[in-house]
Short mmCIF file of C-alpha atoms and ligand atoms in Angstrom, two decimals:
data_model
loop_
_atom_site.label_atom_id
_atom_site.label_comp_id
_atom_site.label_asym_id
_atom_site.label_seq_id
_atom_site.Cartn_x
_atom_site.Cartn_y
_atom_site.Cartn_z
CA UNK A 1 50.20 10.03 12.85
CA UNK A 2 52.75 7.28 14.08
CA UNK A 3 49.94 5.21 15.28
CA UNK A 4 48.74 5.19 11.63
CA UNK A 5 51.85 4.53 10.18
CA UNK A 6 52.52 1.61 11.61
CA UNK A 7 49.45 0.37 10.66
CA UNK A 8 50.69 1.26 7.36
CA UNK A 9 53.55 -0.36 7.63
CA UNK A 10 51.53 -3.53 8.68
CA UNK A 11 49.51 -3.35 5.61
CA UNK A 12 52.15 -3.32 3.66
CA UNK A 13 53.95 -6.14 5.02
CA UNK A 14 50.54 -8.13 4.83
CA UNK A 15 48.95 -7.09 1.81
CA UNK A 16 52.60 -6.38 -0.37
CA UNK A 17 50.69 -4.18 -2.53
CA UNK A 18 49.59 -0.81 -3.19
CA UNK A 19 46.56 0.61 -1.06
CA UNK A 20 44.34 3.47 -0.01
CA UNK A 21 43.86 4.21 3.47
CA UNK A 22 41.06 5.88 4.63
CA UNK A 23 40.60 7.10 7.96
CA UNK A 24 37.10 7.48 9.68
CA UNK A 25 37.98 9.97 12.60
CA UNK A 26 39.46 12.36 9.85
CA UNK A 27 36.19 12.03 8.23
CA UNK A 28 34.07 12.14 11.33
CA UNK A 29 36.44 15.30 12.08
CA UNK A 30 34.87 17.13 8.77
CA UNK A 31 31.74 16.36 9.25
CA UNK A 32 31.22 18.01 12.81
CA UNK A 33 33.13 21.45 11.02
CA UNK A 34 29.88 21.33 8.62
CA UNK A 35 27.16 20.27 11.29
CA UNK A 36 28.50 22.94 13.87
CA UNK A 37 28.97 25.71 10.96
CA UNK A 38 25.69 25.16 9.26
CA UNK A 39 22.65 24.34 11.58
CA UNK A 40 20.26 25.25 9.45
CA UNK A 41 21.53 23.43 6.09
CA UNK A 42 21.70 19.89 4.90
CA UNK A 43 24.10 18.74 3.00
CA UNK A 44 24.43 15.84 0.97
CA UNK A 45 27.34 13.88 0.33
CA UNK A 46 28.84 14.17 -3.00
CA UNK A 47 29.44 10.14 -3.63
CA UNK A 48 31.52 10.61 -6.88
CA UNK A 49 34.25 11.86 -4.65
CA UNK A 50 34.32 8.72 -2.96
CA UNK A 51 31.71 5.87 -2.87
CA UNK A 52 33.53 3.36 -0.89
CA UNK A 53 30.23 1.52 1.08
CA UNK A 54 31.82 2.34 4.82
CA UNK A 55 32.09 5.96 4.16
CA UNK A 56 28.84 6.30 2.50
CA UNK A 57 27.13 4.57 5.24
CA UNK A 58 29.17 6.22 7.56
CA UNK A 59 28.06 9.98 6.70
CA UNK A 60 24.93 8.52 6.12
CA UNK A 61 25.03 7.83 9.80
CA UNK A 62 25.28 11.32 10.92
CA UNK A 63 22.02 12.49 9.15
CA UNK A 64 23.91 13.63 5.40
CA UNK A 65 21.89 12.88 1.94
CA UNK A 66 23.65 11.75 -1.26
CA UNK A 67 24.20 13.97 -4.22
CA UNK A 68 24.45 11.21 -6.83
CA UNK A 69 25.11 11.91 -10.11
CA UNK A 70 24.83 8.75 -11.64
CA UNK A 71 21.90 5.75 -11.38
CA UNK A 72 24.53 3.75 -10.07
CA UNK A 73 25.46 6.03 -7.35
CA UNK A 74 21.56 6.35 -6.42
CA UNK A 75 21.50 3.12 -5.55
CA UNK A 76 24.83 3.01 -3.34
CA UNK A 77 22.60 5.97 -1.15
CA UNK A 78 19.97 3.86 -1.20
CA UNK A 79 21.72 0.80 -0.16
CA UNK A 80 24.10 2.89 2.44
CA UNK A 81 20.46 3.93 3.97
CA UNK A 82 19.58 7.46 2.60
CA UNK A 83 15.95 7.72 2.12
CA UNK A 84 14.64 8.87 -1.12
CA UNK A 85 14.10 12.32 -0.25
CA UNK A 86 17.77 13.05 0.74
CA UNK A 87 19.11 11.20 -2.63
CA UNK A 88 19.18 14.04 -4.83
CA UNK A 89 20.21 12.98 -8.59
CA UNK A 90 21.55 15.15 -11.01
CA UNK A 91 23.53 14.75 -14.01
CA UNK A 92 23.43 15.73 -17.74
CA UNK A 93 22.22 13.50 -19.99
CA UNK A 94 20.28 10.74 -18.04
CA UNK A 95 18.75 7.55 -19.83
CA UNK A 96 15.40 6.67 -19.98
CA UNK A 97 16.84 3.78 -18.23
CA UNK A 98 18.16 5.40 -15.77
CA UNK A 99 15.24 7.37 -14.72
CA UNK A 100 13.49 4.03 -14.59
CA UNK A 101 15.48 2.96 -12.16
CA UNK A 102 15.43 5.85 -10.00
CA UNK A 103 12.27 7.17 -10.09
CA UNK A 104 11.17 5.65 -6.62
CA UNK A 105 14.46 5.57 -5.11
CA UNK A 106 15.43 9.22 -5.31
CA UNK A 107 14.48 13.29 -6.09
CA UNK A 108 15.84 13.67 -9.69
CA UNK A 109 16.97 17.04 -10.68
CA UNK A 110 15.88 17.41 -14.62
CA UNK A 111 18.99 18.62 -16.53
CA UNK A 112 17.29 20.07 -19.44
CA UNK A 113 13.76 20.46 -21.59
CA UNK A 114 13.85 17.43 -22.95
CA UNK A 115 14.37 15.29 -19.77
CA UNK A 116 11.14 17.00 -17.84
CA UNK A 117 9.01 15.47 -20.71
CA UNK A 118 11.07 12.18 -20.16
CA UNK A 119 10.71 12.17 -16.16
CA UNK A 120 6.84 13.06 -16.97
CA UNK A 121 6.62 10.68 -19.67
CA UNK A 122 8.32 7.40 -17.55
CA UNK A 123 5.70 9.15 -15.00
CA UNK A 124 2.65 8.68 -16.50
CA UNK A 125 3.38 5.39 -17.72
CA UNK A 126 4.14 4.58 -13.80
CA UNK A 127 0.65 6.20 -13.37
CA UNK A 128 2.57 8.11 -10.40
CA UNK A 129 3.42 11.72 -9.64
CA UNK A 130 6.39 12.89 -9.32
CA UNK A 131 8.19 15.55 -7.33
CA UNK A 132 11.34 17.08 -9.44
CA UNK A 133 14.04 19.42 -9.01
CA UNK A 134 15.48 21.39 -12.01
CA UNK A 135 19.03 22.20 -12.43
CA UNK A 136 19.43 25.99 -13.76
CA UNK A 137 22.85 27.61 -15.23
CA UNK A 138 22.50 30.82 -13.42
CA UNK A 139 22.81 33.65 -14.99
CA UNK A 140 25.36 35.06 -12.75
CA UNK A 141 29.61 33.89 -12.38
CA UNK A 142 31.38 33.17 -9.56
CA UNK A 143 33.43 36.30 -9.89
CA UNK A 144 30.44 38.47 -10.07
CA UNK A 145 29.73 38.82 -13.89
CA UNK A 146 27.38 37.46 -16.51
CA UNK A 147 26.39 33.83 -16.90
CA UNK A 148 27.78 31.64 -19.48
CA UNK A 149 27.10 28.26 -21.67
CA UNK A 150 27.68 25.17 -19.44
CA UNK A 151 26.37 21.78 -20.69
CA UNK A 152 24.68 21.71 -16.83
CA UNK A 153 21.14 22.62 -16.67
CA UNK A 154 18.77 25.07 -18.65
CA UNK A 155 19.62 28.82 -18.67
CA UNK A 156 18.23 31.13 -15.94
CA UNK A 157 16.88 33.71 -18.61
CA UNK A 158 15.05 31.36 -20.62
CA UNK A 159 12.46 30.05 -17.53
CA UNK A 160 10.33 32.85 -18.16
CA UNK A 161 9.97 31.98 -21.30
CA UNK A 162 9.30 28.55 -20.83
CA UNK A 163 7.14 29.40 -17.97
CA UNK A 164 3.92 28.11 -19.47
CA UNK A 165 5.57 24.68 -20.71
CA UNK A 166 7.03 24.28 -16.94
CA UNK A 167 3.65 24.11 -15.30
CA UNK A 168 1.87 22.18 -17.90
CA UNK A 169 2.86 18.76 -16.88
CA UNK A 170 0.25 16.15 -15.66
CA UNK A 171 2.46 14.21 -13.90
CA UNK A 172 5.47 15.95 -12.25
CA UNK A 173 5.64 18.77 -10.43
CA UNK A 174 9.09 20.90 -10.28
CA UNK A 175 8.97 21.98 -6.07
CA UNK A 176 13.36 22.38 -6.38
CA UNK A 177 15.94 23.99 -8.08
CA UNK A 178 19.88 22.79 -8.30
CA UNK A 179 22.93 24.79 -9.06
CA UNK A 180 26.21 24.05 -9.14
CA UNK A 181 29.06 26.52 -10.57
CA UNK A 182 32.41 25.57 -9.69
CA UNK A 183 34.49 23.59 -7.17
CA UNK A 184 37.43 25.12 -4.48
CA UNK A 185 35.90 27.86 -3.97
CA UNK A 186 37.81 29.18 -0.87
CA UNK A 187 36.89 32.52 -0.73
CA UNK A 188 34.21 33.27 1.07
CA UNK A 189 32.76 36.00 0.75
CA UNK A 190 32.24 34.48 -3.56
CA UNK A 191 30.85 31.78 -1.76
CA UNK A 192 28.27 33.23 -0.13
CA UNK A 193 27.32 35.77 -3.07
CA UNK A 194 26.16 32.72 -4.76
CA UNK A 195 24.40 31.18 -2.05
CA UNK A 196 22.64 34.93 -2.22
CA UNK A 197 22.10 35.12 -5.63
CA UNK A 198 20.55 30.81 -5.68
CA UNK A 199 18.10 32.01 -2.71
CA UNK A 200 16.89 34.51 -4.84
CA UNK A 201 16.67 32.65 -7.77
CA UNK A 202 13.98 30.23 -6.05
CA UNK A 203 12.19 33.30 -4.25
CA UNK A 204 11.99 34.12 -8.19
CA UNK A 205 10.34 30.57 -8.99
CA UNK A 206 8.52 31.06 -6.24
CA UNK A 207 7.05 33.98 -6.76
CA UNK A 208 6.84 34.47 -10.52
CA UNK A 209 6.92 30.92 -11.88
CA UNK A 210 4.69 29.60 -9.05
CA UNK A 211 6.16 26.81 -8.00
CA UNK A 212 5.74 25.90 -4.23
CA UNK A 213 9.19 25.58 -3.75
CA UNK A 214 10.34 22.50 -1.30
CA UNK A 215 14.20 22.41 -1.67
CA UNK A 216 16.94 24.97 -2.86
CA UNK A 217 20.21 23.09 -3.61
CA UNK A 218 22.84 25.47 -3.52
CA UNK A 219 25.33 22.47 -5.02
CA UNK A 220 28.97 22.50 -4.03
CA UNK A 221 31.53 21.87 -2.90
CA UNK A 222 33.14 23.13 -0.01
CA UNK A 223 37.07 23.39 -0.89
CA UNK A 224 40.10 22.25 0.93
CA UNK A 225 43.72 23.84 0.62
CA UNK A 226 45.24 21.77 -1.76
CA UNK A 227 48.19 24.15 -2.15
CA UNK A 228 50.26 25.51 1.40
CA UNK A 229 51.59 27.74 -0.94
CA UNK A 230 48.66 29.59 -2.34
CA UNK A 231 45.39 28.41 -0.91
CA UNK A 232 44.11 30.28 2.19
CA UNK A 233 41.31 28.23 3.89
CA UNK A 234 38.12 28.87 3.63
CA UNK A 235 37.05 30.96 6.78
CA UNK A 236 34.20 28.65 7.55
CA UNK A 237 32.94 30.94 10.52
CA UNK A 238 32.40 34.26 8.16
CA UNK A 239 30.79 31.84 5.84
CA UNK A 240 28.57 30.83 8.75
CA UNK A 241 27.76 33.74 9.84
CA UNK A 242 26.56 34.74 6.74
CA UNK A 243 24.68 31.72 5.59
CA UNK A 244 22.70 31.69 9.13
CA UNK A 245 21.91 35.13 8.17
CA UNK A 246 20.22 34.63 4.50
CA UNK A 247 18.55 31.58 6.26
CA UNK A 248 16.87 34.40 8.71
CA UNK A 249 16.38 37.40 5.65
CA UNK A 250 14.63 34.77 3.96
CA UNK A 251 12.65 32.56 6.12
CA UNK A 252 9.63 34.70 6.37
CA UNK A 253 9.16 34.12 2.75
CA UNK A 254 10.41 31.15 1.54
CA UNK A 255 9.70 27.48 3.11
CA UNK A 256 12.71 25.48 1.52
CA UNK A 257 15.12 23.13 2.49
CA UNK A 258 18.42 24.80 2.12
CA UNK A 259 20.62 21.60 0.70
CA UNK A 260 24.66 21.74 0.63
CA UNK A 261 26.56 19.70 -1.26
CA UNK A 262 29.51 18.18 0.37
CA UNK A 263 31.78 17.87 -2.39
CA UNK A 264 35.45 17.00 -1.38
CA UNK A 265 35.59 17.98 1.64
CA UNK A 266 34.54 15.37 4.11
CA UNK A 267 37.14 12.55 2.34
CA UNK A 268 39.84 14.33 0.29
CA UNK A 269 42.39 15.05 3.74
CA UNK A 270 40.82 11.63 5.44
CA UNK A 271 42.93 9.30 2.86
CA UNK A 272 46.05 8.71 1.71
CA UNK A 273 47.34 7.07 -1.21
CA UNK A 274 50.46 4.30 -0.27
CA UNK A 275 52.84 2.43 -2.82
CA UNK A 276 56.25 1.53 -2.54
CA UNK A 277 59.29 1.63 -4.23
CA UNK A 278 60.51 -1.33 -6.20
CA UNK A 279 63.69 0.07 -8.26
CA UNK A 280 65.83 2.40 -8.06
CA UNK A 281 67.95 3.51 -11.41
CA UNK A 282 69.70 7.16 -12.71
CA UNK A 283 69.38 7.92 -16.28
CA UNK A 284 71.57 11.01 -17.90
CA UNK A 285 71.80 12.72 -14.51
CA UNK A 286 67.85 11.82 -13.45
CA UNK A 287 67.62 9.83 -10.32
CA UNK A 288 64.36 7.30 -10.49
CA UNK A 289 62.27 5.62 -7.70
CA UNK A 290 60.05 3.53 -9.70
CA UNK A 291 56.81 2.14 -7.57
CA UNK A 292 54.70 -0.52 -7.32
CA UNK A 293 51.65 1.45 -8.63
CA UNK A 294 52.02 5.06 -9.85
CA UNK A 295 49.03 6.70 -11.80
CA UNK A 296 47.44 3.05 -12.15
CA UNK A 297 46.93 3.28 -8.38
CA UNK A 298 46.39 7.54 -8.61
CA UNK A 299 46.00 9.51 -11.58
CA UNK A 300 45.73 12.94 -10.24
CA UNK A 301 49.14 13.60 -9.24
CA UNK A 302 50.32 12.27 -12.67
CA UNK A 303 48.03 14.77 -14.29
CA UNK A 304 49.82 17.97 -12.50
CA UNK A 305 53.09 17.06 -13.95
CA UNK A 306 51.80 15.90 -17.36
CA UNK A 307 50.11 19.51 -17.41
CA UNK A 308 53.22 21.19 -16.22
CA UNK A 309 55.31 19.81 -18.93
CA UNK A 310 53.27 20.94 -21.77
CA UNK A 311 52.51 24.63 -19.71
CA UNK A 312 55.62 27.71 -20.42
CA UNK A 313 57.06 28.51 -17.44
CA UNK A 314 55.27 31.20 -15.14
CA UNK A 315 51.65 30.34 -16.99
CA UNK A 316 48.67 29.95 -14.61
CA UNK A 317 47.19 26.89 -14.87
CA UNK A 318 43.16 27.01 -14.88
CA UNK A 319 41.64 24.52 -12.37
CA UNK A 320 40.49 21.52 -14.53
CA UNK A 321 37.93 19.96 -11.63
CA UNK A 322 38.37 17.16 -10.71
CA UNK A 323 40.89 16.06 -12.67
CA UNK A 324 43.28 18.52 -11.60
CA UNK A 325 43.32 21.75 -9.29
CA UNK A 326 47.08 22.52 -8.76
CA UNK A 327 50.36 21.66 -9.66
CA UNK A 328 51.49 21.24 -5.54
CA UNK A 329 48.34 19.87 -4.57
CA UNK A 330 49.92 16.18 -2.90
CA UNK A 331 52.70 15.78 -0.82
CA UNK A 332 54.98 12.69 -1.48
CA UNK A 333 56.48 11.44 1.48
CA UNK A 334 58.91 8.63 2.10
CA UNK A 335 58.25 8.31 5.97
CA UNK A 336 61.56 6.14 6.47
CA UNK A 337 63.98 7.52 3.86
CA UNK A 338 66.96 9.09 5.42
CA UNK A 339 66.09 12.74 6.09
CA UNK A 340 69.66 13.82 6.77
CA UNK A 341 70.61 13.66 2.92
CA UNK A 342 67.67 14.94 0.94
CA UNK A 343 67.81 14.03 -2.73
CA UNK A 344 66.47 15.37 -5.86
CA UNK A 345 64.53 12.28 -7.74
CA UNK A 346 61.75 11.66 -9.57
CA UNK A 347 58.72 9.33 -8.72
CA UNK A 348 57.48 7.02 -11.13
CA UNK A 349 55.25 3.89 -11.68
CA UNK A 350 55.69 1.16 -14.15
CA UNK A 351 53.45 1.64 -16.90
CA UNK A 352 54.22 2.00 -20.96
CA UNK A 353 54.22 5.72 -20.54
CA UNK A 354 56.48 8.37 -19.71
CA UNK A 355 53.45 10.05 -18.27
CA UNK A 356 53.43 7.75 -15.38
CA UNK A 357 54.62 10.39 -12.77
CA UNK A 358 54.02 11.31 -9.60
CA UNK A 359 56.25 13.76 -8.98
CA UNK A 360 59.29 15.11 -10.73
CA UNK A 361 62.62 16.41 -9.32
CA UNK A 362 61.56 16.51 -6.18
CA UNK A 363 63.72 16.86 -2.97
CA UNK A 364 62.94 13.87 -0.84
CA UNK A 365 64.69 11.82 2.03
CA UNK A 366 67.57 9.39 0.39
CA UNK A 367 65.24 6.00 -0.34
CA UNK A 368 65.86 2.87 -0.50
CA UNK A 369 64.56 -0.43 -2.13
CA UNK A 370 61.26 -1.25 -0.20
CA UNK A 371 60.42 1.85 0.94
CA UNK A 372 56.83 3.13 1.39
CA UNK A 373 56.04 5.84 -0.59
CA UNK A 374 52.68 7.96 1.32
CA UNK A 375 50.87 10.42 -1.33
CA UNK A 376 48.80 12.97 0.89
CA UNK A 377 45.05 14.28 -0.34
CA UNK A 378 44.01 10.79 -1.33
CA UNK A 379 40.43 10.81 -0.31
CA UNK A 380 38.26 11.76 -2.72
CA UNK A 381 38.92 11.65 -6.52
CA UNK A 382 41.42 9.28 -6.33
CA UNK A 383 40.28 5.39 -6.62
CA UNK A 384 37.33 6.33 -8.78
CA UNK A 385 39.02 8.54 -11.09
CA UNK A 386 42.48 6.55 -11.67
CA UNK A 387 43.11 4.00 -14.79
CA UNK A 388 42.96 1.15 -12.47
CA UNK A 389 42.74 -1.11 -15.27
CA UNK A 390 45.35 -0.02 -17.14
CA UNK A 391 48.64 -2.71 -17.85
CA UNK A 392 45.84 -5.44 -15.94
CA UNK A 393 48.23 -4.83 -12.73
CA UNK A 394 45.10 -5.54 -10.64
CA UNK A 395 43.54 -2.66 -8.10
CA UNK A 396 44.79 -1.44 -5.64
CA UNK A 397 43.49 -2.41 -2.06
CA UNK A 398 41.21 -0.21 -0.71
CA UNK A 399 41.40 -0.25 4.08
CA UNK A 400 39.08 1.90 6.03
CA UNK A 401 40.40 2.40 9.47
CA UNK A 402 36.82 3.11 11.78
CA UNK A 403 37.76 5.42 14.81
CA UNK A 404 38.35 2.22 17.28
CA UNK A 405 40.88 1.67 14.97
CA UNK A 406 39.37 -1.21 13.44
CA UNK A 407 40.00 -1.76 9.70
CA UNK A 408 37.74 -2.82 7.03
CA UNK A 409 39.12 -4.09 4.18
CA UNK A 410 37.39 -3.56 1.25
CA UNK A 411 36.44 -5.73 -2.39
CA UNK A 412 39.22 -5.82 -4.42
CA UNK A 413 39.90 -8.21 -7.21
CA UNK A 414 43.85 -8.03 -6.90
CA UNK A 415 46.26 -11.16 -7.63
C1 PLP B 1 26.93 19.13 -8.95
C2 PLP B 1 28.19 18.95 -8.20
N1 PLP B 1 28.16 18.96 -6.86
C3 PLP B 1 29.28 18.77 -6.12
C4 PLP B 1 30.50 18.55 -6.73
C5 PLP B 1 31.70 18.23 -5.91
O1 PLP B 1 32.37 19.31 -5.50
P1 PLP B 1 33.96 19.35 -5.44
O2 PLP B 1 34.50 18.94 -6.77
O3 PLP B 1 34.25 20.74 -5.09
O4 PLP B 1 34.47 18.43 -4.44
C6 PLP B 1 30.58 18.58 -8.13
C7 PLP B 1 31.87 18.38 -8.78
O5 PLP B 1 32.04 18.32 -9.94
C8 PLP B 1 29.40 18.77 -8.88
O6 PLP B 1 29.42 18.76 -10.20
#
C-alpha cells in the first residue's frame, strides 16, 4: 500500500493531473479466486467494465473470453487476442452494421426475433453459416418468483411457440443460449438457483427445441462488497461447491460449455481513482475541498450523493447498475491530511453544477492545498462511464502498474 502510494505521489508530481491507477497484481489476484473456484467454467471478461488494452490483454493472457456488448468492444477482444469463439457479443439492438462487422470476428448472441432474421440475412448474403447464441429473459427472478419484461432478450415462454420459426433458418444455427438478470448478486445460494434454473433452461432447448446445444452462458457478474456496512461477500467456496456439482448432475446429458461472465469483479478493487485538491473555501458553515477533477474524472460517486439528496431519509435506494449500487460504495481518502483533527467537509470538483460531488459532509483528515485526494473502487465503471468531456478539462490520465511494478501509461489526449 505505501509502495503504491508513493508511486502515486510520483505521478502526481509528474503528470500534475488527475489519474486512474490500475494495478495488475490486484487484478491477477481476482483472477486466480475465479480459476481456483470454478475449474470447470469459463468466464469471459466483461470489457464494458473496463477496456483499457493492458487489462484486456492481460486477462486475455490467463485463458478468459470477452463478453462484449458493443461492435467496438468485439474488436478490442479481438485485437487483445481472444479468438472468435471466446468473444461472445450481446447487446440489444445491434445494427446491421454492426453485425457486419462482427460476424467473423465473434459468437453473436441474437437479442430478439427480428435480429435472427438479420444475423441469417447478413449470412446468406456472406454465403456463410453461422453459429448463434440467443439471449432469453427467463422466466424466473432472482428472488425466486415469476419473470418479468426486460428490453434483454426474447421471453422464455414464448420459444415454444416460436419453435418452428427457430429451426427454419438456412443459414444460422442457434447451438447457445445467454442470460443475464442482475448484477451484485452476493448471495449465494440466489446465485446458484439461477445458474440451476439457466442449466435447465438449455437441457430444455436441448431436448424439446432440438438444438445441439454448444455453450450455456450463465451471464454475470460476480459482485464485490461495495458497502463494509451492509454487503457480506460472496462465499465463493459454497458457490463452488455447488456449481462443480450442477457441472457433475448435468454432464451426462448435456455437452456445453458452461461460460461465466466476469462482470466487475476482476477490475473494480484493482483501481483507484486520484485527484487533488486545488481550493479550499467555507460557505454558511460548509467547509469545501474543491479538486482538480471531480465527476469529470468519476461520475459514480457523484451519482450516490445526487441520489441521496433527492431520496427522504431512511428510503432504500434500489441498485441502479452500473450507474450506481450504494450510497457508501467509495472511500475518499486524503492519505497525507492530518489524521489527528478529523474534519467534516465536503468534496467537490469544478464544474457548472452543484451536482459535482464526491462526497458530502464527510469526516476526513484536516487537508490542505495540494493534497491528493485517493477515491477507492475505481476499476471498473469508472473511466468509461464518467462525462470526461464535460467543461473540455481534458481526460484524465489513465497508469497501469504490471506486477514488476512497471507502469504503462496509457492514450490520453490531456493539455
Ligand atoms: C450481460 C451482462 N453481463 C455482465 C455484466 C457485468 O456485470 P456487473 O455489472 O455485475 O459487473 C452486465 C452488466 O450490466 C451485463 O449486462
Amino acid at each position: 500500500m505505501e509502495e503504491t502510494f508513493n508511486v502515486i505521489k510520483e505521478l502526481m508530481a509528474q503528470y500534475d493531473d488527475s489519474f486512474y491507477i490500475y494495478d495488475e497484481k490486484k487484478i491477477s489476484g481476482q483472477i486466480n479466486i475465479l480459476l481456483e473456484n470454478f475449474s470447470h467454467y469459463e468466464f469471459l471478461y466483461s470489457i464494458k467494465t473496463n477496456p483499457l488494452d493492458p487489462i484486456v490483454k492481460f486477462v486475455a493472457s490467463k485463458g478468459f473470453g470477452a463478453d462484449a456488448a458493443s461492435a467496438e468492444e468485439v474488436v478490442i477482444g479481438q485485437k487483445a487476442g481472444v479468438p472468435y469463439e471466446k468473444i461472445l457479443y450481446s447487446a440489444p439492438g445491434k445494427t446491421r452494421k454492426d453485425i457486419e462487422k462482427t460476424i467473423d470476428k465473434a459468437i453473436i448472441i441474437a437479442d430478439s426475433y427480428n435480429e435472427l432474421v438479420l444475423i441469417n440475412d447478413i449470412s446468406k448474403q456472406k454465403n456463410m453459416h453461422t453459429k448463434v447464441g440467443l439471449r432469453v429473459n427467463i422466466d424466473f427472478s432472482m428472488d425466486g418468483g415469476k419473470g418479468s419484461s426486460s428490453k434483454f432478450g426474447v421471453d422464455e415462454h414464448t420459444l415454444i411457440k416460436q419453435k418452428a420459426f427457430l429451426n427454419s433458418f438456412s443459414h444460422i444455427k442457434i447451438v447457445g443460449i445467454h442470460v443475464h438478470l442482475r448484477c451484485q448478486i452476493l448471495d449465494h445460494s440466489k446465485l446458484y438457483r439461477y445458474y440451476e434454473k439457466i442449466v435447465e433452461l438449455g437441457l430444455f432447448c436441448q431436448e424439446t427445441l432440438g438444438w445441439e446445444m454448444e455453450f450455456i452462458n450463465l451471464g454475470g457478474g460476480i459482485g464485490i462488497v461495495y458497502s463494509l456496512a451492509h454487503d457480506t461477500p460472496l462465499d465463493m467456496e459454497k458457490l463452488s461447491r455447488d456449481s462443480q456439482g450442477l457441472v457433475q448432475r448435468f454432464k451426462s446429458k448435456l455437452n456445453a460449455r458452461l461460460i461465466i461472465e466476469t462482470g466487475r469483479f476482476i477490475t473494480c478493487e484493482a483501481g483507484q481513482y486520484v485527484t487533488r485538491i486545488v481550493d479550499i473555501k467555507e460557505s454558511h458553515g460548509t467547509k469545501y475541498l474543491i479538486v482538480q477533477k471531480g465527476l469529470n474524472g468519476f461520475l459514480r460517486p457523484s451519482i450516490a450523493e445526487l441520489l441521496m439528496d433527492y431520496s427522504p431519509e431512511n428510503a432504500t435506494l434500489k441498485a441502479s447498475e452500473p450507474l450506481f449500487t450504494a450510497t457508501d460504495a467509495f472511500e475518499v481518502m486524503i492519505p497525507d491530511g492530518d489524521k489527528s483533527c478529523l474534519e467534516k467537509v465536503t468534496v467537490v470538483g469544478s464544474l457548472c453544477t452543484a451536482t459535482d460531488v464526491l462526497v458530502k459532509d464527510a469526516m476526513l483528515p484536516k487537508a490542505t492545498i495540494g493534497d491528493l485526494v485517493i477515491v477507492s473502487k475505481a476499476g471498473s465503471y469508472a473511466y468509461s462511464l464518467s462525462p470526461l468531456l464535460f467543461s473540455s478539462h481534458g481526460l484524465p490520465y489513465q497508469f497501469y502498474l504490471t506486477t514488476e511494478s512497471k507502469i504503462h501509461i496509457c492514450a490520453n489526449d490531456a493539455g
